[in-house]
Amino acid sequence: MKKLLFLAAFIPSSITLSAQKNLPWKNKKCAVSLTYDDALNVHLDNVIPLLDSLKLRGTFYLSTFFPGFYNRIEDWKKVARANRHELGNHCIYHPCTGRIPGRDWVKPDQDLSTYTVQRMRDELRMNNVILKMLDGKIKRSFAYPCGDMKIGDSLYLDRKDFVSARGVEEKFLPINKIDLYNVGAFSVVGQTGEQLIEQVKYAMANNTYLVFLFHGVGGEHSLNVSLEAHRKLLLFLKKHEKEIWVAPFIDVTEYIQATLKK
Ligand SMILES: [Zn+2]
């Protein structure tokens, strides 16, 4: 007995810690999803090569009417075939509510306020069909274009069509407080790498889910982050992958669903 006690005193702290683990995100401190909207060329050219080199997986919300999708279908197919990254639904035409301040840029034909709920659901279902032709998958997650969830007073999403949906409210939430059809996300616009890392550290300290929402990465969109800041964030995530679960949005939200059912 004396001998055992003596040995216990010399067990490295890392082993003792791992034995005590009971952390909510696959035994890690937090979960992080990297989501990229609007089928931009920079996602194929800048983001995916970096993610692949680090063996990290991202989520790409595709509006299939955008040139970055239809001009580069073969490249998106390759992404799908490699089966590493998630292709998510972001509507075909990316309709947003035009009749609110600051939305002068919304084209009348793509104004969500002129849609019926049925038309929107049909568009979402057809976009799922298009994405299925690329990756063969039936389960899909969704990101609300412009964060608009309603047409008039009606929520338009038919939950049967999607596993989960990403909104745009900035919130850090623990696993049992997440609304799977309005998961929060932090838009990345001009932050430094250090600022993005601070957000991850907050999620780690509070055991929450953190979803990053990127548009431009090294250009191509007015909502942009520098290549350097993006790279710093990804290197930090890689370095701490024993503590941070980095996974596509659909993987994390399916895990949340399964955990809450237990
Ligand atoms: Zn969008």
Coordinates of N, CA and C in Angstrom, one line a residue, residues 45 64 159 178:
D45 N -9.4 29.0 -53.0 CA -7.9 29.3 -53.3 C -7.1 29.5 -52.0
T64 N -25.8 28.7 -54.7 CA -25.4 28.1 -56.0 C -25.6 29.0 -57.2
R159 N -38.1 22.7 -40.5 CA -37.0 22.0 -39.7 C -36.8 20.6 -40.2
I178 N -28.2 25.8 -26.4 CA -28.1 26.2 -27.8 C -29.4 25.8 -28.6

